[in-house]
């Protein structure tokens, strides 16, 4: 996913964020280790960015580093308090396959779906705005 020009960017250790004209939050993941402490900081960062409101997010996870089970469990309990819905995209067919398997085996507590492109992810998210 390309970061558009002329948008306000929010930088965190794990991703770059911005909002589109519809209020959808976008993120492009960075290839950095993700443990519980890093993800706690991420949750605090996003809550502050959203003024403690919930948002829909479209996240390019192509570069996202894998998380261990403790970190995944922590994120699952926290993200439902941050996001209304999450559309995930990846440039990697293998990444898409792994994410789809994970989503089938571990049903998130808020709407979450994997997409091959930004357009389809955004169209799906619009129902949750």
Short mmCIF file of the N, C-alpha and C atoms (twelve columns), coordinates in Angstrom:
data_MODEL
# 
_entry.id   MODEL 
# 
loop_
_atom_site.group_PDB 
_atom_site.id 
_atom_site.type_symbol 
_atom_site.label_atom_id 
_atom_site.label_alt_id 
_atom_site.label_comp_id 
_atom_site.label_asym_id 
_atom_site.label_seq_id 
_atom_site.Cartn_x 
_atom_site.Cartn_y 
_atom_site.Cartn_z 
_atom_site.pdbx_PDB_model_num 
ATOM 1   N N  . UNK A 1   0.860   -1.165  0.000  1 
ATOM 2   C CA . UNK A 1   0.000   0.000   0.000  1 
ATOM 3   C C  . UNK A 1   0.907   1.229   0.000  1 
ATOM 4   N N  . UNK A 2   0.571   2.187   -0.832 1 
ATOM 5   C CA . UNK A 2   1.335   3.424   -0.911 1 
ATOM 6   C C  . UNK A 2   0.776   4.458   0.049  1 
ATOM 7   N N  . UNK A 3   1.672   5.154   0.726  1 
ATOM 8   C CA . UNK A 3   1.260   6.232   1.627  1 
ATOM 9   C C  . UNK A 3   0.993   7.463   0.770  1 
ATOM 10  N N  . UNK A 4   -0.220  8.024   0.852  1 
ATOM 11  C CA . UNK A 4   -0.532  9.187   0.016  1 
ATOM 12  C C  . UNK A 4   0.223   10.437  0.471  1 
ATOM 13  N N  . UNK A 5   0.382   11.356  -0.468 1 
ATOM 14  C CA . UNK A 5   0.966   12.650  -0.123 1 
ATOM 15  C C  . UNK A 5   -0.118  13.522  0.499  1 
ATOM 16  N N  . UNK A 6   0.299   14.539  1.198  1 
ATOM 17  C CA . UNK A 6   -0.606  15.544  1.768  1 
ATOM 18  C C  . UNK A 6   -1.581  14.986  2.797  1 
ATOM 19  N N  . UNK A 7   -1.163  13.977  3.549  1 
ATOM 20  C CA . UNK A 7   -1.949  13.506  4.690  1 
ATOM 21  C C  . UNK A 7   -1.067  13.609  5.926  1 
ATOM 22  N N  . UNK A 8   -1.696  13.797  7.067  1 
ATOM 23  C CA . UNK A 8   -0.946  13.830  8.315  1 
ATOM 24  C C  . UNK A 8   -0.578  12.402  8.680  1 
ATOM 25  N N  . UNK A 9   0.707   12.174  8.904  1 
ATOM 26  C CA . UNK A 9   1.184   10.843  9.264  1 
ATOM 27  C C  . UNK A 9   1.417   10.755  10.761 1 
ATOM 28  N N  . UNK A 10  1.124   9.581   11.301 1 
ATOM 29  C CA . UNK A 10  1.371   9.266   12.701 1 
ATOM 30  C C  . UNK A 10  2.348   8.098   12.703 1 
ATOM 31  N N  . UNK A 11  3.518   8.305   13.289 1 
ATOM 32  C CA . UNK A 11  4.561   7.281   13.275 1 
ATOM 33  C C  . UNK A 11  4.641   6.564   14.616 1 
ATOM 34  N N  . UNK A 12  4.641   5.250   14.551 1 
ATOM 35  C CA . UNK A 12  4.878   4.415   15.723 1 
ATOM 36  C C  . UNK A 12  5.957   3.406   15.343 1 
ATOM 37  N N  . UNK A 13  6.550   2.784   16.323 1 
ATOM 38  C CA . UNK A 13  7.619   1.810   16.066 1 
ATOM 39  C C  . UNK A 13  7.171   0.684   15.138 1 
ATOM 40  N N  . UNK A 14  5.881   0.289   15.204 1 
ATOM 41  C CA . UNK A 14  5.450   -0.867  14.410 1 
ATOM 42  C C  . UNK A 14  4.771   -0.506  13.093 1 
ATOM 43  N N  . UNK A 15  4.373   0.784   12.911 1 
ATOM 44  C CA . UNK A 15  3.632   1.135   11.695 1 
ATOM 45  C C  . UNK A 15  3.561   2.644   11.495 1 
ATOM 46  N N  . UNK A 16  3.237   3.018   10.265 1 
ATOM 47  C CA . UNK A 16  2.902   4.393   9.910  1 
ATOM 48  C C  . UNK A 16  1.392   4.441   9.702  1 
ATOM 49  N N  . UNK A 17  0.730   5.467   10.257 1 
ATOM 50  C CA . UNK A 17  -0.730  5.595   10.223 1 
ATOM 51  C C  . UNK A 17  -1.152  6.900   9.564  1 
ATOM 52  N N  . UNK A 18  -2.362  6.909   8.982  1 
ATOM 53  C CA . UNK A 18  -3.007  8.123   8.490  1 
ATOM 54  C C  . UNK A 18  -4.494  7.842   8.329  1 
ATOM 55  N N  . UNK A 19  -5.267  8.917   8.177  1 
ATOM 56  C CA . UNK A 19  -6.710  8.809   7.963  1 
ATOM 57  C C  . UNK A 19  -7.040  9.219   6.536  1 
ATOM 58  N N  . UNK A 20  -8.074  8.589   5.947  1 
ATOM 59  C CA . UNK A 20  -8.557  9.036   4.643  1 
ATOM 60  C C  . UNK A 20  -9.747  9.970   4.833  1 
ATOM 61  N N  . UNK A 21  -10.319 10.403  3.735  1 
ATOM 62  C CA . UNK A 21  -11.428 11.366  3.758  1 
ATOM 63  C C  . UNK A 21  -12.693 10.797  4.396  1 
ATOM 64  N N  . UNK A 22  -12.812 9.481   4.497  1 
ATOM 65  C CA . UNK A 22  -13.979 8.852   5.121  1 
ATOM 66  C C  . UNK A 22  -13.778 8.597   6.612  1 
ATOM 67  N N  . UNK A 23  -12.582 8.886   7.116  1 
ATOM 68  C CA . UNK A 23  -12.290 8.632   8.522  1 
ATOM 69  C C  . UNK A 23  -11.748 7.245   8.791  1 
ATOM 70  N N  . UNK A 24  -11.449 6.497   7.736  1 
ATOM 71  C CA . UNK A 24  -10.830 5.180   7.908  1 
ATOM 72  C C  . UNK A 24  -9.358  5.387   8.242  1 
ATOM 73  N N  . UNK A 25  -8.890  4.664   9.242  1 
ATOM 74  C CA . UNK A 25  -7.486  4.695   9.630  1 
ATOM 75  C C  . UNK A 25  -6.729  3.662   8.796  1 
ATOM 76  N N  . UNK A 26  -5.609  4.080   8.238  1 
ATOM 77  C CA . UNK A 26  -4.752  3.192   7.455  1 
ATOM 78  C C  . UNK A 26  -3.451  2.980   8.208  1 
ATOM 79  N N  . UNK A 27  -2.858  1.807   8.021  1 
ATOM 80  C CA . UNK A 27  -1.529  1.579   8.586  1 
ATOM 81  C C  . UNK A 27  -0.711  0.710   7.642  1 
ATOM 82  N N  . UNK A 28  0.578   0.996   7.620  1 
ATOM 83  C CA . UNK A 28  1.542   0.171   6.902  1 
ATOM 84  C C  . UNK A 28  2.531   -0.327  7.939  1 
ATOM 85  N N  . UNK A 29  2.553   -1.627  8.123  1 
ATOM 86  C CA . UNK A 29  3.403   -2.230  9.151  1 
ATOM 87  C C  . UNK A 29  4.880   -2.116  8.803  1 
ATOM 88  N N  . UNK A 30  5.678   -1.991  9.864  1 
ATOM 89  C CA . UNK A 30  7.134   -1.994  9.741  1 
ATOM 90  C C  . UNK A 30  7.643   -3.353  10.211 1 
ATOM 91  N N  . UNK A 31  8.762   -3.753  9.656  1 
ATOM 92  C CA . UNK A 31  9.326   -5.067  9.998  1 
ATOM 93  C C  . UNK A 31  10.183  -4.933  11.256 1 
ATOM 94  N N  . UNK A 32  9.518   -4.930  12.397 1 
ATOM 95  C CA . UNK A 32  10.194  -4.840  13.694 1 
ATOM 96  C C  . UNK A 32  9.596   -5.900  14.619 1 
ATOM 97  N N  . UNK A 33  10.369  -6.376  15.584 1 
ATOM 98  C CA . UNK A 33  9.836   -7.371  16.524 1 
ATOM 99  C C  . UNK A 33  8.641   -6.821  17.302 1 
ATOM 100 N N  . UNK A 34  7.691   -7.695  17.568 1 
ATOM 101 C CA . UNK A 34  6.473   -7.323  18.296 1 
ATOM 102 C C  . UNK A 34  6.321   -8.242  19.492 1 
ATOM 103 N N  . UNK A 35  6.511   -7.669  20.672 1 
ATOM 104 C CA . UNK A 35  6.271   -8.416  21.900 1 
ATOM 105 C C  . UNK A 35  5.186   -7.686  22.690 1 
ATOM 106 N N  . UNK A 36  4.831   -8.209  23.840 1 
ATOM 107 C CA . UNK A 36  3.730   -7.632  24.618 1 
ATOM 108 C C  . UNK A 36  4.012   -6.171  24.958 1 
ATOM 109 N N  . UNK A 37  5.231   -5.840  25.351 1 
ATOM 110 C CA . UNK A 37  5.542   -4.456  25.732 1 
ATOM 111 C C  . UNK A 37  5.399   -3.500  24.552 1 
ATOM 112 N N  . UNK A 38  5.893   -3.893  23.392 1 
ATOM 113 C CA . UNK A 38  5.761   -3.061  22.190 1 
ATOM 114 C C  . UNK A 38  4.289   -2.879  21.846 1 
ATOM 115 N N  . UNK A 39  3.505   -3.946  21.960 1 
ATOM 116 C CA . UNK A 39  2.095   -3.863  21.599 1 
ATOM 117 C C  . UNK A 39  1.287   -3.081  22.634 1 
ATOM 118 N N  . UNK A 40  1.691   -3.105  23.904 1 
ATOM 119 C CA . UNK A 40  1.035   -2.251  24.902 1 
ATOM 120 C C  . UNK A 40  1.234   -0.789  24.532 1 
ATOM 121 N N  . UNK A 41  2.455   -0.440  24.131 1 
ATOM 122 C CA . UNK A 41  2.745   0.926   23.709 1 
ATOM 123 C C  . UNK A 41  1.928   1.295   22.470 1 
ATOM 124 N N  . UNK A 42  1.791   0.350   21.540 1 
ATOM 125 C CA . UNK A 42  0.987   0.551   20.332 1 
ATOM 126 C C  . UNK A 42  -0.473  0.847   20.686 1 
ATOM 127 N N  . UNK A 43  -1.051  0.082   21.585 1 
ATOM 128 C CA . UNK A 43  -2.452  0.288   21.977 1 
ATOM 129 C C  . UNK A 43  -2.626  1.672   22.597 1 
ATOM 130 N N  . UNK A 44  -1.718  2.072   23.475 1 
ATOM 131 C CA . UNK A 44  -1.782  3.407   24.090 1 
ATOM 132 C C  . UNK A 44  -1.679  4.481   23.009 1 
ATOM 133 N N  . UNK A 45  -0.761  4.306   22.070 1 
ATOM 134 C CA . UNK A 45  -0.551  5.247   20.971 1 
ATOM 135 C C  . UNK A 45  -1.825  5.413   20.139 1 
ATOM 136 N N  . UNK A 46  -2.437  4.295   19.751 1 
ATOM 137 C CA . UNK A 46  -3.634  4.351   18.901 1 
ATOM 138 C C  . UNK A 46  -4.813  4.951   19.664 1 
ATOM 139 N N  . UNK A 47  -5.001  4.574   20.917 1 
ATOM 140 C CA . UNK A 47  -6.096  5.155   21.704 1 
ATOM 141 C C  . UNK A 47  -5.951  6.667   21.792 1 
ATOM 142 N N  . UNK A 48  -4.737  7.138   21.987 1 
ATOM 143 C CA . UNK A 48  -4.493  8.584   22.052 1 
ATOM 144 C C  . UNK A 48  -4.782  9.227   20.696 1 
ATOM 145 N N  . UNK A 49  -4.325  8.602   19.617 1 
ATOM 146 C CA . UNK A 49  -4.552  9.122   18.271 1 
ATOM 147 C C  . UNK A 49  -6.050  9.212   17.969 1 
ATOM 148 N N  . UNK A 50  -6.825  8.260   18.493 1 
ATOM 149 C CA . UNK A 50  -8.272  8.201   18.241 1 
ATOM 150 C C  . UNK A 50  -9.089  8.918   19.313 1 
ATOM 151 N N  . UNK A 51  -8.420  9.588   20.249 1 
ATOM 152 C CA . UNK A 51  -9.126  10.248  21.363 1 
ATOM 153 C C  . UNK A 51  -10.049 9.277   22.086 1 
ATOM 154 N N  . UNK A 52  -9.584  8.051   22.275 1 
ATOM 155 C CA . UNK A 52  -10.336 6.987   22.949 1 
ATOM 156 C C  . UNK A 52  -11.642 6.620   22.257 1 
ATOM 157 N N  . UNK A 53  -11.767 6.949   20.968 1 
ATOM 158 C CA . UNK A 53  -12.894 6.493   20.155 1 
ATOM 159 C C  . UNK A 53  -12.451 5.265   19.369 1 
ATOM 160 N N  . UNK A 54  -13.412 4.539   18.815 1 
ATOM 161 C CA . UNK A 54  -13.089 3.391   17.969 1 
ATOM 162 C C  . UNK A 54  -13.066 3.830   16.509 1 
ATOM 163 N N  . UNK A 55  -12.264 3.135   15.700 1 
ATOM 164 C CA . UNK A 55  -12.162 3.436   14.276 1 
ATOM 165 C C  . UNK A 55  -12.139 2.140   13.481 1 
ATOM 166 N N  . UNK A 56  -12.387 2.280   12.190 1 
ATOM 167 C CA . UNK A 56  -12.164 1.184   11.253 1 
ATOM 168 C C  . UNK A 56  -10.744 1.341   10.727 1 
ATOM 169 N N  . UNK A 57  -10.026 0.232   10.615 1 
ATOM 170 C CA . UNK A 57  -8.638  0.290   10.148 1 
ATOM 171 C C  . UNK A 57  -8.422  -0.642  8.970  1 
ATOM 172 N N  . UNK A 58  -7.657  -0.147  7.997  1 
ATOM 173 C CA . UNK A 58  -7.198  -0.945  6.876  1 
ATOM 174 C C  . UNK A 58  -5.684  -1.038  7.022  1 
ATOM 175 N N  . UNK A 59  -5.189  -2.222  7.266  1 
ATOM 176 C CA . UNK A 59  -3.789  -2.401  7.635  1 
ATOM 177 C C  . UNK A 59  -3.050  -3.288  6.645  1 
ATOM 178 N N  . UNK A 60  -1.961  -2.755  6.087  1 
ATOM 179 C CA . UNK A 60  -1.080  -3.532  5.224  1 
ATOM 180 C C  . UNK A 60  -0.085  -4.252  6.125  1 
ATOM 181 N N  . UNK A 61  -0.248  -5.550  6.236  1 
ATOM 182 C CA . UNK A 61  0.590   -6.345  7.141  1 
ATOM 183 C C  . UNK A 61  1.705   -7.081  6.397  1 
ATOM 184 N N  . UNK A 62  1.991   -6.650  5.181  1 
ATOM 185 C CA . UNK A 62  3.009   -7.325  4.368  1 
ATOM 186 C C  . UNK A 62  4.349   -7.438  5.081  1 
ATOM 187 N N  . UNK A 63  4.726   -6.411  5.835  1 
ATOM 188 C CA . UNK A 63  6.024   -6.407  6.512  1 
ATOM 189 C C  . UNK A 63  5.933   -6.733  7.994  1 
ATOM 190 N N  . UNK A 64  4.752   -7.064  8.476  1 
ATOM 191 C CA . UNK A 64  4.574   -7.304  9.915  1 
ATOM 192 C C  . UNK A 64  5.362   -8.528  10.366 1 
ATOM 193 N N  . UNK A 65  6.071   -8.352  11.463 1 
ATOM 194 C CA . UNK A 65  6.811   -9.468  12.049 1 
ATOM 195 C C  . UNK A 65  5.839   -10.375 12.803 1 
ATOM 196 N N  . UNK A 66  6.116   -11.668 12.847 1 
ATOM 197 C CA . UNK A 66  5.232   -12.575 13.584 1 
ATOM 198 C C  . UNK A 66  5.241   -12.270 15.082 1 
ATOM 199 N N  . UNK A 67  4.143   -12.630 15.735 1 
ATOM 200 C CA . UNK A 67  4.019   -12.428 17.180 1 
ATOM 201 C C  . UNK A 67  3.905   -13.785 17.863 1 
ATOM 202 N N  . UNK A 68  4.450   -13.878 19.072 1 
ATOM 203 C CA . UNK A 68  4.295   -15.111 19.837 1 
ATOM 204 C C  . UNK A 68  2.878   -15.189 20.407 1 
ATOM 205 N N  . UNK A 69  2.519   -16.313 20.981 1 
ATOM 206 C CA . UNK A 69  1.149   -16.536 21.460 1 
ATOM 207 C C  . UNK A 69  0.745   -15.536 22.535 1 
ATOM 208 N N  . UNK A 70  1.624   -15.232 23.477 1 
ATOM 209 C CA . UNK A 70  1.282   -14.264 24.527 1 
ATOM 210 C C  . UNK A 70  0.946   -12.901 23.935 1 
ATOM 211 N N  . UNK A 71  1.708   -12.485 22.939 1 
ATOM 212 C CA . UNK A 71  1.464   -11.194 22.296 1 
ATOM 213 C C  . UNK A 71  0.160   -11.232 21.516 1 
ATOM 214 N N  . UNK A 72  -0.092  -12.306 20.789 1 
ATOM 215 C CA . UNK A 72  -1.363  -12.431 20.055 1 
ATOM 216 C C  . UNK A 72  -2.545  -12.416 21.015 1 
ATOM 217 N N  . UNK A 73  -2.430  -13.109 22.135 1 
ATOM 218 C CA . UNK A 73  -3.513  -13.129 23.129 1 
ATOM 219 C C  . UNK A 73  -3.756  -11.732 23.693 1 
ATOM 220 N N  . UNK A 74  -2.685  -11.006 23.990 1 
ATOM 221 C CA . UNK A 74  -2.825  -9.641  24.506 1 
ATOM 222 C C  . UNK A 74  -3.541  -8.757  23.483 1 
ATOM 223 N N  . UNK A 75  -3.089  -8.816  22.245 1 
ATOM 224 C CA . UNK A 75  -3.681  -7.982  21.195 1 
ATOM 225 C C  . UNK A 75  -5.158  -8.310  21.006 1 
ATOM 226 N N  . UNK A 76  -5.503  -9.571  21.048 1 
ATOM 227 C CA . UNK A 76  -6.909  -9.966  20.873 1 
ATOM 228 C C  . UNK A 76  -7.785  -9.351  21.954 1 
ATOM 229 N N  . UNK A 77  -7.302  -9.274  23.176 1 
ATOM 230 C CA . UNK A 77  -8.123  -8.697  24.250 1 
ATOM 231 C C  . UNK A 77  -8.201  -7.182  24.150 1 
ATOM 232 N N  . UNK A 78  -7.200  -6.540  23.569 1 
ATOM 233 C CA . UNK A 78  -7.149  -5.077  23.530 1 
ATOM 234 C C  . UNK A 78  -7.752  -4.450  22.279 1 
ATOM 235 N N  . UNK A 79  -7.547  -5.053  21.123 1 
ATOM 236 C CA . UNK A 79  -7.959  -4.396  19.880 1 
ATOM 237 C C  . UNK A 79  -9.462  -4.222  19.752 1 
ATOM 238 N N  . UNK A 80  -10.245 -5.074  20.396 1 
ATOM 239 C CA . UNK A 80  -11.703 -4.915  20.338 1 
ATOM 240 C C  . UNK A 80  -12.139 -3.610  20.998 1 
ATOM 241 N N  . UNK A 81  -11.281 -3.039  21.844 1 
ATOM 242 C CA . UNK A 81  -11.576 -1.764  22.494 1 
ATOM 243 C C  . UNK A 81  -11.086 -0.573  21.681 1 
ATOM 244 N N  . UNK A 82  -10.419 -0.844  20.561 1 
ATOM 245 C CA . UNK A 82  -9.817  0.209   19.750 1 
ATOM 246 C C  . UNK A 82  -10.465 0.300   18.367 1 
ATOM 247 N N  . UNK A 83  -10.780 -0.856  17.781 1 
ATOM 248 C CA . UNK A 83  -11.256 -0.884  16.399 1 
ATOM 249 C C  . UNK A 83  -12.682 -1.422  16.290 1 
ATOM 250 N N  . UNK A 84  -13.468 -0.793  15.400 1 
ATOM 251 C CA . UNK A 84  -14.807 -1.291  15.061 1 
ATOM 252 C C  . UNK A 84  -14.685 -2.495  14.132 1 
ATOM 253 N N  . UNK A 85  -13.757 -2.384  13.178 1 
ATOM 254 C CA . UNK A 85  -13.534 -3.444  12.192 1 
ATOM 255 C C  . UNK A 85  -12.123 -3.280  11.641 1 
ATOM 256 N N  . UNK A 86  -11.559 -4.401  11.169 1 
ATOM 257 C CA . UNK A 86  -10.193 -4.380  10.651 1 
ATOM 258 C C  . UNK A 86  -10.134 -5.141  9.334  1 
ATOM 259 N N  . UNK A 87  -9.677  -4.447  8.291  1 
ATOM 260 C CA . UNK A 87  -9.401  -5.077  7.003  1 
ATOM 261 C C  . UNK A 87  -7.890  -5.211  6.885  1 
ATOM 262 N N  . UNK A 88  -7.426  -6.411  6.609  1 
ATOM 263 C CA . UNK A 88  -5.996  -6.680  6.485  1 
ATOM 264 C C  . UNK A 88  -5.662  -6.946  5.031  1 
ATOM 265 N N  . UNK A 89  -4.531  -6.418  4.573  1 
ATOM 266 C CA . UNK A 89  -4.065  -6.735  3.225  1 
ATOM 267 C C  . UNK A 89  -2.601  -7.151  3.302  1 
ATOM 268 N N  . UNK A 90  -2.200  -7.960  2.320  1 
ATOM 269 C CA . UNK A 90  -0.810  -8.398  2.237  1 
ATOM 270 C C  . UNK A 90  -0.438  -8.556  0.773  1 
ATOM 271 N N  . UNK A 91  0.800   -8.225  0.452  1 
ATOM 272 C CA . UNK A 91  1.312   -8.407  -0.909 1 
ATOM 273 C C  . UNK A 91  1.714   -9.859  -1.151 1 
ATOM 274 N N  . UNK A 92  1.827   -10.614 -0.083 1 
ATOM 275 C CA . UNK A 92  2.327   -11.981 -0.167 1 
ATOM 276 C C  . UNK A 92  1.182   -12.994 -0.189 1 
ATOM 277 N N  . UNK A 93  1.106   -13.827 -1.229 1 
ATOM 278 C CA . UNK A 93  0.089   -14.884 -1.233 1 
ATOM 279 C C  . UNK A 93  0.217   -15.804 -0.018 1 
ATOM 280 N N  . UNK A 94  1.451   -16.088 0.393  1 
ATOM 281 C CA . UNK A 94  1.656   -16.919 1.578  1 
ATOM 282 C C  . UNK A 94  1.140   -16.202 2.823  1 
ATOM 283 N N  . UNK A 95  1.393   -14.896 2.921  1 
ATOM 284 C CA . UNK A 95  0.891   -14.110 4.051  1 
ATOM 285 C C  . UNK A 95  -0.624  -14.116 4.111  1 
ATOM 286 N N  . UNK A 96  -1.264  -14.003 2.961  1 
ATOM 287 C CA . UNK A 96  -2.730  -14.036 2.895  1 
ATOM 288 C C  . UNK A 96  -3.236  -15.395 3.362  1 
ATOM 289 N N  . UNK A 97  -2.603  -16.462 2.897  1 
ATOM 290 C CA . UNK A 97  -3.019  -17.810 3.275  1 
ATOM 291 C C  . UNK A 97  -2.873  -18.025 4.784  1 
ATOM 292 N N  . UNK A 98  -1.730  -17.635 5.341  1 
ATOM 293 C CA . UNK A 98  -1.500  -17.809 6.780  1 
ATOM 294 C C  . UNK A 98  -2.502  -16.997 7.587  1 
ATOM 295 N N  . UNK A 99  -2.747  -15.749 7.172  1 
ATOM 296 C CA . UNK A 99  -3.705  -14.901 7.892  1 
ATOM 297 C C  . UNK A 99  -5.108  -15.493 7.828  1 
ATOM 298 N N  . UNK A 100 -5.512  -15.994 6.669  1 
ATOM 299 C CA . UNK A 100 -6.848  -16.592 6.547  1 
ATOM 300 C C  . UNK A 100 -6.995  -17.826 7.427  1 
ATOM 301 N N  . UNK A 101 -5.960  -18.642 7.497  1 
ATOM 302 C CA . UNK A 101 -6.003  -19.818 8.381  1 
ATOM 303 C C  . UNK A 101 -6.120  -19.367 9.829  1 
ATOM 304 N N  . UNK A 102 -5.308  -18.391 10.218 1 
ATOM 305 C CA . UNK A 102 -5.353  -17.881 11.595 1 
ATOM 306 C C  . UNK A 102 -6.749  -17.338 11.923 1 
ATOM 307 N N  . UNK A 103 -7.337  -16.562 11.001 1 
ATOM 308 C CA . UNK A 103 -8.657  -15.976 11.256 1 
ATOM 309 C C  . UNK A 103 -9.743  -17.049 11.360 1 
ATOM 310 N N  . UNK A 104 -9.589  -18.151 10.636 1 
ATOM 311 C CA . UNK A 104 -10.569 -19.242 10.740 1 
ATOM 312 C C  . UNK A 104 -10.439 -19.993 12.065 1 
ATOM 313 N N  . UNK A 105 -9.211  -20.168 12.522 1 
ATOM 314 C CA . UNK A 105 -8.976  -20.913 13.760 1 
ATOM 315 C C  . UNK A 105 -9.169  -20.068 15.011 1 
ATOM 316 N N  . UNK A 106 -8.988  -18.774 14.899 1 
ATOM 317 C CA . UNK A 106 -9.061  -17.861 16.045 1 
ATOM 318 C C  . UNK A 106 -9.980  -16.701 15.695 1 
ATOM 319 N N  . UNK A 107 -11.261 -16.906 15.828 1 
ATOM 320 C CA . UNK A 107 -12.228 -15.890 15.435 1 
ATOM 321 C C  . UNK A 107 -12.062 -14.638 16.288 1 
ATOM 322 N N  . UNK A 108 -11.703 -13.507 15.660 1 
ATOM 323 C CA . UNK A 108 -11.556 -12.261 16.423 1 
ATOM 324 C C  . UNK A 108 -12.885 -11.810 17.025 1 
ATOM 325 N N  . UNK A 109 -12.793 -10.992 18.066 1 
ATOM 326 C CA . UNK A 109 -13.997 -10.524 18.766 1 
ATOM 327 C C  . UNK A 109 -14.601 -9.281  18.117 1 
ATOM 328 N N  . UNK A 110 -14.088 -8.872  16.977 1 
ATOM 329 C CA . UNK A 110 -14.658 -7.773  16.197 1 
ATOM 330 C C  . UNK A 110 -14.453 -8.129  14.725 1 
ATOM 331 N N  . UNK A 111 -15.230 -7.531  13.809 1 
ATOM 332 C CA . UNK A 111 -15.127 -7.910  12.397 1 
ATOM 333 C C  . UNK A 111 -13.704 -7.717  11.857 1 
ATOM 334 N N  . UNK A 112 -13.150 -8.792  11.315 1 
ATOM 335 C CA . UNK A 112 -11.790 -8.784  10.770 1 
ATOM 336 C C  . UNK A 112 -11.786 -9.665  9.531  1 
ATOM 337 N N  . UNK A 113 -11.201 -9.150  8.449  1 
ATOM 338 C CA . UNK A 113 -11.193 -9.917  7.209  1 
ATOM 339 C C  . UNK A 113 -9.930  -9.601  6.413  1 
ATOM 340 N N  . UNK A 114 -9.443  -10.595 5.695  1 
ATOM 341 C CA . UNK A 114 -8.240  -10.476 4.866  1 
ATOM 342 C C  . UNK A 114 -8.637  -10.156 3.433  1 
ATOM 343 N N  . UNK A 115 -7.873  -9.263  2.801  1 
ATOM 344 C CA . UNK A 115 -8.131  -8.870  1.416  1 
ATOM 345 C C  . UNK A 115 -6.832  -8.859  0.628  1 
ATOM 346 N N  . UNK A 116 -6.963  -8.991  -0.697 1 
ATOM 347 C CA . UNK A 116 -5.794  -8.953  -1.573 1 
ATOM 348 C C  . UNK A 116 -5.470  -7.533  -2.025 1 
ATOM 349 N N  . UNK A 117 -6.437  -6.592  -1.844 1 
ATOM 350 C CA . UNK A 117 -6.169  -5.223  -2.290 1 
ATOM 351 C C  . UNK A 117 -6.897  -4.199  -1.415 1 
ATOM 352 N N  . UNK A 118 -6.435  -2.961  -1.504 1 
ATOM 353 C CA . UNK A 118 -6.953  -1.859  -0.688 1 
ATOM 354 C C  . UNK A 118 -8.413  -1.563  -1.020 1 
ATOM 355 N N  . UNK A 119 -8.757  -1.533  -2.297 1 
ATOM 356 C CA . UNK A 119 -10.118 -1.172  -2.715 1 
ATOM 357 C C  . UNK A 119 -11.162 -2.090  -2.078 1 
ATOM 358 N N  . UNK A 120 -10.943 -3.392  -2.137 1 
ATOM 359 C CA . UNK A 120 -11.906 -4.336  -1.562 1 
ATOM 360 C C  . UNK A 120 -11.979 -4.194  -0.044 1 
ATOM 361 N N  . UNK A 121 -10.830 -3.999  0.588  1 
ATOM 362 C CA . UNK A 121 -10.813 -3.811  2.038  1 
ATOM 363 C C  . UNK A 121 -11.572 -2.565  2.457  1 
ATOM 364 N N  . UNK A 122 -11.365 -1.468  1.738  1 
ATOM 365 C CA . UNK A 122 -12.055 -0.213  2.059  1 
ATOM 366 C C  . UNK A 122 -13.561 -0.361  1.854  1 
ATOM 367 N N  . UNK A 123 -13.966 -0.963  0.752  1 
ATOM 368 C CA . UNK A 123 -15.401 -1.153  0.500  1 
ATOM 369 C C  . UNK A 123 -16.056 -1.969  1.609  1 
ATOM 370 N N  . UNK A 124 -15.394 -3.004  2.085  1 
ATOM 371 C CA . UNK A 124 -15.925 -3.826  3.174  1 
ATOM 372 C C  . UNK A 124 -16.017 -3.021  4.460  1 
ATOM 373 N N  . UNK A 125 -14.995 -2.213  4.768  1 
ATOM 374 C CA . UNK A 125 -14.987 -1.424  6.006  1 
ATOM 375 C C  . UNK A 125 -16.106 -0.390  6.057  1 
ATOM 376 N N  . UNK A 126 -16.519 0.133   4.911  1 
ATOM 377 C CA . UNK A 126 -17.517 1.218   4.887  1 
ATOM 378 C C  . UNK A 126 -18.809 0.838   5.600  1 
ATOM 379 N N  . UNK A 127 -19.150 -0.439  5.645  1 
ATOM 380 C CA . UNK A 127 -20.380 -0.850  6.332  1 
ATOM 381 C C  . UNK A 127 -20.293 -0.642  7.838  1 
ATOM 382 N N  . UNK A 128 -19.084 -0.473  8.380  1 
ATOM 383 C CA . UNK A 128 -18.891 -0.320  9.824  1 
ATOM 384 C C  . UNK A 128 -18.649 1.125   10.250 1 
ATOM 385 N N  . UNK A 129 -18.633 2.044   9.297  1 
ATOM 386 C CA . UNK A 129 -18.404 3.457   9.637  1 
ATOM 387 C C  . UNK A 129 -19.592 4.050   10.369 1 
# 
